[in-house]
Coordinates of C-alpha atoms (C1' of nucleotides) in Angstrom, one line a residue:
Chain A
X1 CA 171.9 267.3 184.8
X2 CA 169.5 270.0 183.7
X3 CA 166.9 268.0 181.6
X4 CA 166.3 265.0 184.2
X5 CA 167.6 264.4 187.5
X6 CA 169.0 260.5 188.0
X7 CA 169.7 259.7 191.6
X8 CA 169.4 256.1 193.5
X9 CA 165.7 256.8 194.0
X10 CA 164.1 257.9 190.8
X11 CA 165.0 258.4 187.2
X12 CA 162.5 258.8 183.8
X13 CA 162.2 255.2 183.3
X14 CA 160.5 254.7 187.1
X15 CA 158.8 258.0 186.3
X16 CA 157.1 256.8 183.8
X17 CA 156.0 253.4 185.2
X18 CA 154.7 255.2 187.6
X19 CA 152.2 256.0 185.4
X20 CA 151.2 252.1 184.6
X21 CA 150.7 250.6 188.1
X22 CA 150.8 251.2 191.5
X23 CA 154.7 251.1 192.2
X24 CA 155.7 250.8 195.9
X25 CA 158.7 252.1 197.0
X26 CA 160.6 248.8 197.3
X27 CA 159.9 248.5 193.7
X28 CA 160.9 251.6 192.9
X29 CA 164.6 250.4 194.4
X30 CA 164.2 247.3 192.0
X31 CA 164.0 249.4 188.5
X32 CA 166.6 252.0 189.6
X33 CA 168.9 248.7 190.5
X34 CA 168.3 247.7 186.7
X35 CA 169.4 251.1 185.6
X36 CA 173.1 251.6 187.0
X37 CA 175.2 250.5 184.0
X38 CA 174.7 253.7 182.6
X39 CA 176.4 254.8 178.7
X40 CA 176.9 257.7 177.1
X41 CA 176.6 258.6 173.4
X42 CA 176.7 261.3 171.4
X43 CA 174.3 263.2 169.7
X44 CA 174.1 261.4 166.4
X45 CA 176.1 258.7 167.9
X46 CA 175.4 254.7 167.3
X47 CA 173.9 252.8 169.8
X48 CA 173.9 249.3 168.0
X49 CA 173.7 248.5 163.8
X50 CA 171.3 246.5 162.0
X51 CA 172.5 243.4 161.8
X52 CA 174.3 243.1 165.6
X53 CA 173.2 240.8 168.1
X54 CA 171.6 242.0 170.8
X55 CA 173.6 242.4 174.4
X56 CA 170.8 243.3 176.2
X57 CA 168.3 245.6 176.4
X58 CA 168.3 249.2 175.6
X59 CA 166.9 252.1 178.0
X60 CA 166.8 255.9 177.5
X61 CA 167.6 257.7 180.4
X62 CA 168.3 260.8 179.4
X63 CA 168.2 262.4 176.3
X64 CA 166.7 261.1 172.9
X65 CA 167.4 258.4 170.3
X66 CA 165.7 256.6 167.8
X67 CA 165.2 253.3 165.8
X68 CA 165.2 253.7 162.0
X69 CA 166.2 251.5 159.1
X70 CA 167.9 252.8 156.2
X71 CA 167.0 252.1 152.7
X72 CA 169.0 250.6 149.8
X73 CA 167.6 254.1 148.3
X74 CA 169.4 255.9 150.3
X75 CA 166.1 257.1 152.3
X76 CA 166.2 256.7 156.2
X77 CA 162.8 256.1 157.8
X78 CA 162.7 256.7 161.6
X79 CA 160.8 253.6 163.2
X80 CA 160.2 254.9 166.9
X81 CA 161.4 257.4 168.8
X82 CA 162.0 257.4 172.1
X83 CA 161.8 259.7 175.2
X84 CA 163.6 259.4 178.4
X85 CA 162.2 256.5 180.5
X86 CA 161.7 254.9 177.3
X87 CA 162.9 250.7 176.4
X88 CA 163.9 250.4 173.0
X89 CA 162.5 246.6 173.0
X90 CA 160.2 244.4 174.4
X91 CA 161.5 243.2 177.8
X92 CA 160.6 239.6 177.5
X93 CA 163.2 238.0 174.6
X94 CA 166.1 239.4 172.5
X95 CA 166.2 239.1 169.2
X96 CA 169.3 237.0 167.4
X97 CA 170.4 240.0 165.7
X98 CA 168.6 243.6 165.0
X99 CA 166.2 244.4 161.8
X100 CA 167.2 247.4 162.6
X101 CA 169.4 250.2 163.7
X102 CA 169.0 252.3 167.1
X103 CA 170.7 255.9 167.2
X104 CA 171.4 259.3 169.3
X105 CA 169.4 261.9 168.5
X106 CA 170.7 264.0 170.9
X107 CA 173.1 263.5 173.8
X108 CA 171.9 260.4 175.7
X109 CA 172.6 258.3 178.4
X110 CA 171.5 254.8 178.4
X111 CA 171.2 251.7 180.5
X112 CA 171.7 248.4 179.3
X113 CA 169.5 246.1 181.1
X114 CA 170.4 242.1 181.5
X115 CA 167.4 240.3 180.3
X116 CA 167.1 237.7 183.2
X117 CA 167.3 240.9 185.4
X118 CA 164.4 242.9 184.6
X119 CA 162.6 239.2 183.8
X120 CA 163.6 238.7 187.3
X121 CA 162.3 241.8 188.4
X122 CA 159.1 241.4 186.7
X123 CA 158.7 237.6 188.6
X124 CA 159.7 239.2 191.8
X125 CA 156.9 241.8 191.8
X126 CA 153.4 241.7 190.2
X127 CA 153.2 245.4 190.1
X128 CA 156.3 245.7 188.1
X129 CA 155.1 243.3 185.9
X130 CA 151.8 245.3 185.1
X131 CA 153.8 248.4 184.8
X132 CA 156.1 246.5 181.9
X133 CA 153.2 245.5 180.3
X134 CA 151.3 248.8 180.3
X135 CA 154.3 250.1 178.6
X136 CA 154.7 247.7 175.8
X137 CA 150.8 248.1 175.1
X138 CA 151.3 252.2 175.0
X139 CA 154.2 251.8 172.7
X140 CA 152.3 249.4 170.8
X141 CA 149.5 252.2 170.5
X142 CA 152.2 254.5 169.4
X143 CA 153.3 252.6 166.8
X144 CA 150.2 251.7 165.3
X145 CA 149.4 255.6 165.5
X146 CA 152.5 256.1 163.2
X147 CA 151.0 253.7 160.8
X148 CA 148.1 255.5 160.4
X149 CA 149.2 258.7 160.3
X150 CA 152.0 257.3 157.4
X151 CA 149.1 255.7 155.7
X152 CA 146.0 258.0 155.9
X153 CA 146.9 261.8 157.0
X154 CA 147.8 264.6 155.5
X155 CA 151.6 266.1 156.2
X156 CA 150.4 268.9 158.2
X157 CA 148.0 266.3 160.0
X158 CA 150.9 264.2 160.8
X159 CA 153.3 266.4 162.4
X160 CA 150.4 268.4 164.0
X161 CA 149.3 264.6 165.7
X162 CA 153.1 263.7 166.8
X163 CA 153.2 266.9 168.1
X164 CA 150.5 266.4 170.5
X165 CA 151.8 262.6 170.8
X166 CA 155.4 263.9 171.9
X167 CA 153.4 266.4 174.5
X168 CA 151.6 263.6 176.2
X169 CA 154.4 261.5 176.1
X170 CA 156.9 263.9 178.0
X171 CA 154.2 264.9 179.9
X172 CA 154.6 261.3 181.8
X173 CA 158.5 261.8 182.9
X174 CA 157.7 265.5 183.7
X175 CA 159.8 266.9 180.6
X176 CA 156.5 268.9 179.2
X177 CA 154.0 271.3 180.8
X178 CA 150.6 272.9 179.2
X179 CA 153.0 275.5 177.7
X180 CA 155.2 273.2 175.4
X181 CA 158.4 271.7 175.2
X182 CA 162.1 271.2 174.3
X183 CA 161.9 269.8 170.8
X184 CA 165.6 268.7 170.1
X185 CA 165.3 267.1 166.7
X186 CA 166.2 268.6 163.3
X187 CA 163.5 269.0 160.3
X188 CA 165.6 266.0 158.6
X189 CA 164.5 264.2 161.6
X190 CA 161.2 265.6 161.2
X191 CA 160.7 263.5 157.5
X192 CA 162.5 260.4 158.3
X193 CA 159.8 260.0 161.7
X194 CA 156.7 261.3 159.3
X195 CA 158.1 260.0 155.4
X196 CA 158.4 263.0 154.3
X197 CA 160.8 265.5 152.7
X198 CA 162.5 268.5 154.6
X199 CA 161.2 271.1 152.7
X200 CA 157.7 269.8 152.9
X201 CA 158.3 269.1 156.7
X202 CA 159.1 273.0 156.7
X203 CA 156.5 274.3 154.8
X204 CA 154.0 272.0 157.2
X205 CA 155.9 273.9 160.2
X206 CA 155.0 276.8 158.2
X207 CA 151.3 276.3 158.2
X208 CA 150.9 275.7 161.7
X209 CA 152.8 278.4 162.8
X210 CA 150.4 280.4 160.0
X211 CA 147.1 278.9 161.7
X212 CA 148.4 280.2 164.9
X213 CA 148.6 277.3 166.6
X214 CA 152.2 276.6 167.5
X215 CA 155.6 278.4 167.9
X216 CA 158.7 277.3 167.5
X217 CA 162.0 279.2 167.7
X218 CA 165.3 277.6 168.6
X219 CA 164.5 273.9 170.2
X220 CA 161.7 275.4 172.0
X221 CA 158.2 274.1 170.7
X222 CA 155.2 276.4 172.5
X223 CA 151.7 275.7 172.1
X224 CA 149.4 279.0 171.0
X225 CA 146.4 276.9 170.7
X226 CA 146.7 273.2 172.1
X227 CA 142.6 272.2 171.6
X228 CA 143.2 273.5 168.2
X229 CA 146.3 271.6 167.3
X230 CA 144.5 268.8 168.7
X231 CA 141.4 269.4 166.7
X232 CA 143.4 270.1 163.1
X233 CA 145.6 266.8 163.7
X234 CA 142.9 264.1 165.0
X235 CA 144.6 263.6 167.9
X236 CA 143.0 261.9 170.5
X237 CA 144.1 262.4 174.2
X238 CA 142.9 259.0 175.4
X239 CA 145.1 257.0 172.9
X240 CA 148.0 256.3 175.3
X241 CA 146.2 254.0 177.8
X242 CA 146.3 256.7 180.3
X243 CA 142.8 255.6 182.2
X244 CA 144.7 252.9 183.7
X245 CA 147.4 255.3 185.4
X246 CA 147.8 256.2 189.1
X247 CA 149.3 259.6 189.0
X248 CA 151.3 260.6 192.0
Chain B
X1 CA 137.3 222.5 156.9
X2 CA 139.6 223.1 153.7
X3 CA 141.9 225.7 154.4
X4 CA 143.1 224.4 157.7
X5 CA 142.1 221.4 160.0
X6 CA 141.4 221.7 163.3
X7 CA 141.5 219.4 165.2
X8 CA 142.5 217.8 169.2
X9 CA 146.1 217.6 167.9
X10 CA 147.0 220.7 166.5
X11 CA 145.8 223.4 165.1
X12 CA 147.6 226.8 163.0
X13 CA 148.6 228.7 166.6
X14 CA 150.7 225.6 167.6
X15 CA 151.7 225.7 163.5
X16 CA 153.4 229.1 164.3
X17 CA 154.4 228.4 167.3
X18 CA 156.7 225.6 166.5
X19 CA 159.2 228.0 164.5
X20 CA 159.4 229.7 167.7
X21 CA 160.6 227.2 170.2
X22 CA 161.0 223.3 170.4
X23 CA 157.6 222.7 172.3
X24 CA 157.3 219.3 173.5
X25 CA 154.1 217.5 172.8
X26 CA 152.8 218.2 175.9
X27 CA 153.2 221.7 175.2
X28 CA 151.1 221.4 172.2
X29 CA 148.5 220.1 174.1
X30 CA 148.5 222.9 176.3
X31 CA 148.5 225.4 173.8
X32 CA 145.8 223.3 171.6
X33 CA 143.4 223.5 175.1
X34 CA 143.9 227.0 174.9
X35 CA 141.6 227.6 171.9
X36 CA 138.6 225.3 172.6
X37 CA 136.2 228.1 173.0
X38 CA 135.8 228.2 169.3
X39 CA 133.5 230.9 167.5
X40 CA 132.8 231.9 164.1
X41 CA 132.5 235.1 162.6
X42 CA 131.0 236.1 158.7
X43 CA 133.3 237.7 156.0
X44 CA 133.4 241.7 156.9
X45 CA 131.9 241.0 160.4
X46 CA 132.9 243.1 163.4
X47 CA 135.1 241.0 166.1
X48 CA 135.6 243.8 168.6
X49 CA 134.7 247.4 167.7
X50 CA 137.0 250.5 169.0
X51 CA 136.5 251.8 172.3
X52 CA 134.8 248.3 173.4
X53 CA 136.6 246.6 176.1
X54 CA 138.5 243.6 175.7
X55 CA 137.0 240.2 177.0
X56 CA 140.1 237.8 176.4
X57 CA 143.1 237.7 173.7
X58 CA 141.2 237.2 170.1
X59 CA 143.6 234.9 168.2
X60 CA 142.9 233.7 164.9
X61 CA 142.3 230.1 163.8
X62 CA 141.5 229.9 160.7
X63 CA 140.8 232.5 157.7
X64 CA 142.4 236.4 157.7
X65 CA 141.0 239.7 160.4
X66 CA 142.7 242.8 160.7
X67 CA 142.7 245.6 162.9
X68 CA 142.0 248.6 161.8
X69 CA 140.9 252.5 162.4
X70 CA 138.1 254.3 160.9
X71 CA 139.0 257.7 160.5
X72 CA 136.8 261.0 160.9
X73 CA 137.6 261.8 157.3
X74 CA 136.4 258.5 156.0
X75 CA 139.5 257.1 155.5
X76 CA 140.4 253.6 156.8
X77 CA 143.9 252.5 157.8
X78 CA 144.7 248.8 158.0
X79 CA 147.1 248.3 161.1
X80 CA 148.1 244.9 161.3
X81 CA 146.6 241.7 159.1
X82 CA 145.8 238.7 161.0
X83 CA 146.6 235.1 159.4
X84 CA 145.8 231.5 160.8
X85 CA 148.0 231.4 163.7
X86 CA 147.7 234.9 164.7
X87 CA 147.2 236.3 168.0
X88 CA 145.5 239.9 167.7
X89 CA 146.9 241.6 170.8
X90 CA 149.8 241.1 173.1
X91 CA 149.6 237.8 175.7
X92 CA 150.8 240.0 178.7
X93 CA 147.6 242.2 179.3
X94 CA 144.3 243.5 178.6
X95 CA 144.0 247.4 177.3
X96 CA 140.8 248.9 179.2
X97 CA 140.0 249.7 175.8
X98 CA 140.6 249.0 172.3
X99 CA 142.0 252.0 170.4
X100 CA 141.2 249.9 167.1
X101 CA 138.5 247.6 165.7
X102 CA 139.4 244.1 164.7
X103 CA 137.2 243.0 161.9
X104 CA 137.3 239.7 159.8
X105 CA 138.0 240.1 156.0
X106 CA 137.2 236.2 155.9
X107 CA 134.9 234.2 157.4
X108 CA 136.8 233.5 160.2
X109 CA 137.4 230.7 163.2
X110 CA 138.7 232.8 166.5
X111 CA 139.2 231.4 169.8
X112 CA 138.6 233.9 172.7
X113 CA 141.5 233.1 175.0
X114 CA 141.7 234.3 178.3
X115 CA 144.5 235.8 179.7
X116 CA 144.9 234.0 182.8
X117 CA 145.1 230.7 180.7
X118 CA 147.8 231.7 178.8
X119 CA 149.7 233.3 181.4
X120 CA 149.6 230.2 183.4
X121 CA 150.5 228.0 180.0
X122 CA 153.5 230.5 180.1
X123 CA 154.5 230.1 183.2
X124 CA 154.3 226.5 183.4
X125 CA 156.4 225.5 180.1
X126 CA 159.4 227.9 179.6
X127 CA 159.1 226.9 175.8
X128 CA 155.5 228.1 175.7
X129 CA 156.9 231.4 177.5
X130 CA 159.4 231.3 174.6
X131 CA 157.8 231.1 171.8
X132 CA 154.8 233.7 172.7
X133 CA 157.6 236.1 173.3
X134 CA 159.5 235.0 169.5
X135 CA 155.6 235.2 168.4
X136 CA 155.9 238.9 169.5
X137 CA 158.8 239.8 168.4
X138 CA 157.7 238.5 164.6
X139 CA 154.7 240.5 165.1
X140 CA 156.6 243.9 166.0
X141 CA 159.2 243.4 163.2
X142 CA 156.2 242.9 160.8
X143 CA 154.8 246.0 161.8
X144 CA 157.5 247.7 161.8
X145 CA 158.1 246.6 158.5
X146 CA 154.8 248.0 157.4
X147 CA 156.0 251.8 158.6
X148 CA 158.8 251.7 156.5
X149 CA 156.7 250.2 153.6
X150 CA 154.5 253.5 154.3
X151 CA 157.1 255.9 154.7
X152 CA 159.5 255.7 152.1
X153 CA 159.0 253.1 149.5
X154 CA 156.9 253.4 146.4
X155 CA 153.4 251.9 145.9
X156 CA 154.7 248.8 143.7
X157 CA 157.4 248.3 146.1
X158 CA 155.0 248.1 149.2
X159 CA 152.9 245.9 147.4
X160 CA 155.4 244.1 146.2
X161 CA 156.5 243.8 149.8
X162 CA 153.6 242.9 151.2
X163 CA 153.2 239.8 148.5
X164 CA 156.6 238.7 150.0
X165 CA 155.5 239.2 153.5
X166 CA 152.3 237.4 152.8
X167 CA 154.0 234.6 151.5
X168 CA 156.8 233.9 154.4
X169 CA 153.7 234.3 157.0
X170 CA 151.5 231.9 155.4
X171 CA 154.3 229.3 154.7
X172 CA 155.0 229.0 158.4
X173 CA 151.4 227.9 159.0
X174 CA 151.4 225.7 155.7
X175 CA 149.1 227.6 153.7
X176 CA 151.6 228.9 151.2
X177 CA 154.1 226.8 149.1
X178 CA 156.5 228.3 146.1
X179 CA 153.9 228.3 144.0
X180 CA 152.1 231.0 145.6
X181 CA 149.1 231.3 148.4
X182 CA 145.6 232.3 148.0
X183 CA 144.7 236.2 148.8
X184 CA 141.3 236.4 149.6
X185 CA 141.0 239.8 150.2
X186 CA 139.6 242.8 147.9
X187 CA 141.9 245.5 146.3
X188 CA 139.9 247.7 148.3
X189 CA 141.4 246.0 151.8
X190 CA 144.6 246.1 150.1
X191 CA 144.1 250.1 149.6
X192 CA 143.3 250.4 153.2
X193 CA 146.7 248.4 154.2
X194 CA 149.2 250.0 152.0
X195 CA 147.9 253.4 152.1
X196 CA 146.7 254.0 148.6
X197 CA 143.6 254.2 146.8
X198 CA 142.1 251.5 145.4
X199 CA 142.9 252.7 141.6
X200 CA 146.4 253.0 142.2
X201 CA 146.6 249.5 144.0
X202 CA 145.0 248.4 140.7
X203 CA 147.4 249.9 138.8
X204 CA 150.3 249.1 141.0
X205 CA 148.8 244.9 140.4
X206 CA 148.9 245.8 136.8
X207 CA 152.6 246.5 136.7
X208 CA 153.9 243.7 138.6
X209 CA 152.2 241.4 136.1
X210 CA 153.4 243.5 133.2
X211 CA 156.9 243.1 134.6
X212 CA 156.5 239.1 134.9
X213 CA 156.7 238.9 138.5
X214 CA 153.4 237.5 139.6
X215 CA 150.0 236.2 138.0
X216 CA 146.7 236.9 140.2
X217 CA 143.6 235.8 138.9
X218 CA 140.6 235.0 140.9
X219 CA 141.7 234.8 144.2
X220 CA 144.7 233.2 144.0
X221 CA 148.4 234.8 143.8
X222 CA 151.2 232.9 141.9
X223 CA 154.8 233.9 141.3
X224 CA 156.3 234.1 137.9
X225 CA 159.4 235.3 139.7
X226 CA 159.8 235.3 143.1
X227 CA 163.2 236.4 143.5
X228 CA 162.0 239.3 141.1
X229 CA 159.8 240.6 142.8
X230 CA 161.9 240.5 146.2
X231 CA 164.5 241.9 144.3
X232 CA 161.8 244.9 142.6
X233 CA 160.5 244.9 146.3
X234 CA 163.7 245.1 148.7
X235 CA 162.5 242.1 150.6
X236 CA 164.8 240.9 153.1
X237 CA 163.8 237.0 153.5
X238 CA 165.4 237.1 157.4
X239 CA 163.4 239.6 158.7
X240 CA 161.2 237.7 160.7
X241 CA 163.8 236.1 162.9
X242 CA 163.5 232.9 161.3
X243 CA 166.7 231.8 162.5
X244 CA 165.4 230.9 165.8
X245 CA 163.3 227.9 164.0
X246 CA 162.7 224.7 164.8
X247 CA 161.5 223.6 161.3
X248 CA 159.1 220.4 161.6
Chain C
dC1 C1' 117.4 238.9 135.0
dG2 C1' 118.2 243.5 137.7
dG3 C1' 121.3 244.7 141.4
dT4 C1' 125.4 244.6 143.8
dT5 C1' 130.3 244.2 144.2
dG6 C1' 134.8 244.2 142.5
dC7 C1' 138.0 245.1 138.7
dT8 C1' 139.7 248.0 135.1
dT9 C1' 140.8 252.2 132.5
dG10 C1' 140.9 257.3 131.3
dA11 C1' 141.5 262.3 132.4
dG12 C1' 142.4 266.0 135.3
dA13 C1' 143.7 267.8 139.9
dT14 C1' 146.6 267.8 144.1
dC15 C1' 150.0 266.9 147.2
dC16 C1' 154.4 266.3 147.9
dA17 C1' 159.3 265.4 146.1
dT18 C1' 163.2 267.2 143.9
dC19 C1' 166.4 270.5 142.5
dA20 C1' 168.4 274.9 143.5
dA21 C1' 169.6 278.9 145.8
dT22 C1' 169.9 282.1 149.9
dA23 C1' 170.5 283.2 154.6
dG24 C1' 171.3 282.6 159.5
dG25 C1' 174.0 280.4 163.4
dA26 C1' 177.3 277.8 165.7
dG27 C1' 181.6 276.2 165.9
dT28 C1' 186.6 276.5 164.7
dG29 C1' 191.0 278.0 163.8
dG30 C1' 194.0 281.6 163.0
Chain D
dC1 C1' 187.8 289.0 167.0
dC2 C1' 187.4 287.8 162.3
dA3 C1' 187.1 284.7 158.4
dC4 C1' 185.6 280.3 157.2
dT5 C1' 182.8 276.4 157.0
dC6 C1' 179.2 273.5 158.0
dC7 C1' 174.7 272.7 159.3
dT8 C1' 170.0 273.9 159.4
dA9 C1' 166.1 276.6 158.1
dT10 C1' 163.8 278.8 154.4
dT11 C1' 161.8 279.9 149.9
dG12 C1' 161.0 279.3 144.7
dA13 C1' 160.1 276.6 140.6
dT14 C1' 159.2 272.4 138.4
dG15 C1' 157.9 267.7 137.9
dG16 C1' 156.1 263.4 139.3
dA17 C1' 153.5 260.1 142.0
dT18 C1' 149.3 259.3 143.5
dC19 C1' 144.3 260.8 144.3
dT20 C1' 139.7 261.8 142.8
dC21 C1' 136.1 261.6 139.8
dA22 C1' 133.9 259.0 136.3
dA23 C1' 132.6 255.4 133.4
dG24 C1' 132.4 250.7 131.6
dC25 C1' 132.6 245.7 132.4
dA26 C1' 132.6 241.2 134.4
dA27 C1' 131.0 238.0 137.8
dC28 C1' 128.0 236.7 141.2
dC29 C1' 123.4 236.1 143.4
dG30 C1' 118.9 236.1 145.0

DNA sequence: CGGTTGCTTGAGATCCATCAATAGGAGTGG
DNA sequence: CCACTCCTATTGATGGATCTCAAGCAACCG
């Protein structure tokens, strides 16, 4: 109850669609009526395998979890990652069976959304529709941000850049402030999001905590010098679509 | 004219789309009207630059485009490739912006679609609605695919990988058969899409030919040993939901 | 033909992985 | 409340995969 309130008139998900068109409140009433079959699992826990079909769709409410496929090498990569608020697949068609796995990072609760309802919801309401959208397009843009960070930037450049990307993305369900955030993942986690190993994901943690620009004790990550995190990673603050938000 | 006919009939978008859903032939003609607004673009032109705004869904028609990001340090990432068939963005909505340039590697034939048109297409033919949803879905699990590729498997393997993934795509718009496909692109692009430099590429080429797995000469890619070099490559043949199909 | 572009190969440097060992916390059971 | 264990963070040393720089060559083209 301490990390996001859920009550019959808000949670994170309608938090952050907030953020992607102009909701009203009738709306509003419309997601939260999607979100009432909520689960819990545990920290680490399974949510569904590679391989199992699809019963609907997936929505973080509270707490963290993750997509990742693991290798016949023994290697895990970490796909996405996904914040409160956040739908685990597009909301328009389920797959026959998962290509890969979803997990717990931490303690989560989750709501498993009937496709016809949300496609219902979506028909009943243009707004809700553009907000839907919006979010597949940002999480699009995250996605393809992973890919280039994989593919062309240095390890400290990476976790620097998903640093900033987690602040901005928290930032939309009201989970981070200018100061920092709660960063409940595990270095391990760390190098199966950014392909790299532990000890290198340390010694990166290492060198930005050297250049003065972040702190990080316990599960609390604090920003020392945000513009030059920003500057050192490439990040840019515009990436997420933001323009077309409508802030309340 | 060679590669792929266009004509009133059909065309490499209603190709692809057929694995996706059992259109009707009046669907096909829907779809086909969609693309009538034909336009050409040279080998390494621009289509749409970063941080331009989008006039319409860029879909691809004939020949290969990519997207891609230029980065401050010179670097290039290759996002996503674009075959015959391909639509380059999302059929739902319009970013303000692009976060990423879309240049042709080709000489390519694009249709500019606008997103009205296909929303309505969508909405009037439920299999239309289905298979630009399956289209999706394919397109995320490829990208997808390409983070693990980047993450955690070595440079053979995620050229291996990508030979395989090449091969499924082009097959499902007829330009592929066992054989092997034509790759007209540079080991340069290839570089810039798996995350390596073009040396290593050329190295990684040289040891899938020393290990009997494929023959590339010219422009054109032939397997020696195709379940080789998915074995050598950990390609998984289902991944692209191919189960959903409605072969021809 | 000269110039450009793409492919190939060599040699040395760098980033990051791997292996290994230590230390601090958090939980657990006695 | 202590001993024990497990998990996570940390640090060192070594090796390997890949990058960078550099040069030669082949094909294409105006």
């Amino acid at each position: 109850m301490s990390t996001g309130q859920t009550n019959r008139l808000t949670n994170s998900f309608v938090r952050k669609l907030r953020h992607g068109a102009c909701l009203t409140a009738e709306d509003e009433v419309q997601l939260v009526d999607l979100t009432h079959t909520a689960r819990q699992v545990a920290a680490r826990g399974d949510i569904v395998l590679e391989g199992e079909e699809a019963r609907g769709l997936v929505l973080v409410l509270e707490g963290w979890a993750c997509s990742y496929r693991q290798l016949e090498n023994g290697k895990r990569q970490i796909v996405s990652l996904f914040l409160p608020g956040d739908l685990c697949q597009p909301f328009g068609i389920l797959p026959r069976f998962l290509d890969h796995s979803l997990g717990a990072i931490t303690p989560v609760t989750l709501a498993q959304v009937p496709l016809p309802a949300i496609q219902a919801a979506a028909q009943a309401s243009p707004r809700i529709a553009e907000a839907l959208w919006w979010d597949l397009l940002v999480a699009a843009a995250v996605d393809r941000e992973r890919v280039v960070s994989l593919g062309r930037r240095s390890a400290a450049e990476r976790l620097g850049h998903l640093l900033c990307e987690l602040h901005l993305r928290l930032t939309l369900v009201g989970l981070a402030d200018e100061t920092g955030y709660d960063l409940p993942v595990t270095q391990a986690d760390l190098a199966d999001l950014l392909g790299l190993s532990t000890v290198h994901v340390n010694r990166s943690l290492m060198d930005l905590r050297g250049a003065g620009l972040i702190t990080l004790k316990g599960r609390r990550l604090a920003f020392r010098d945000l513009a030059g995190l920003r500057a050192a990673s490439f990040f840019d603050t515009t990436y997420l679509h933001l323009d077309g938000a409508k802030p309340t």
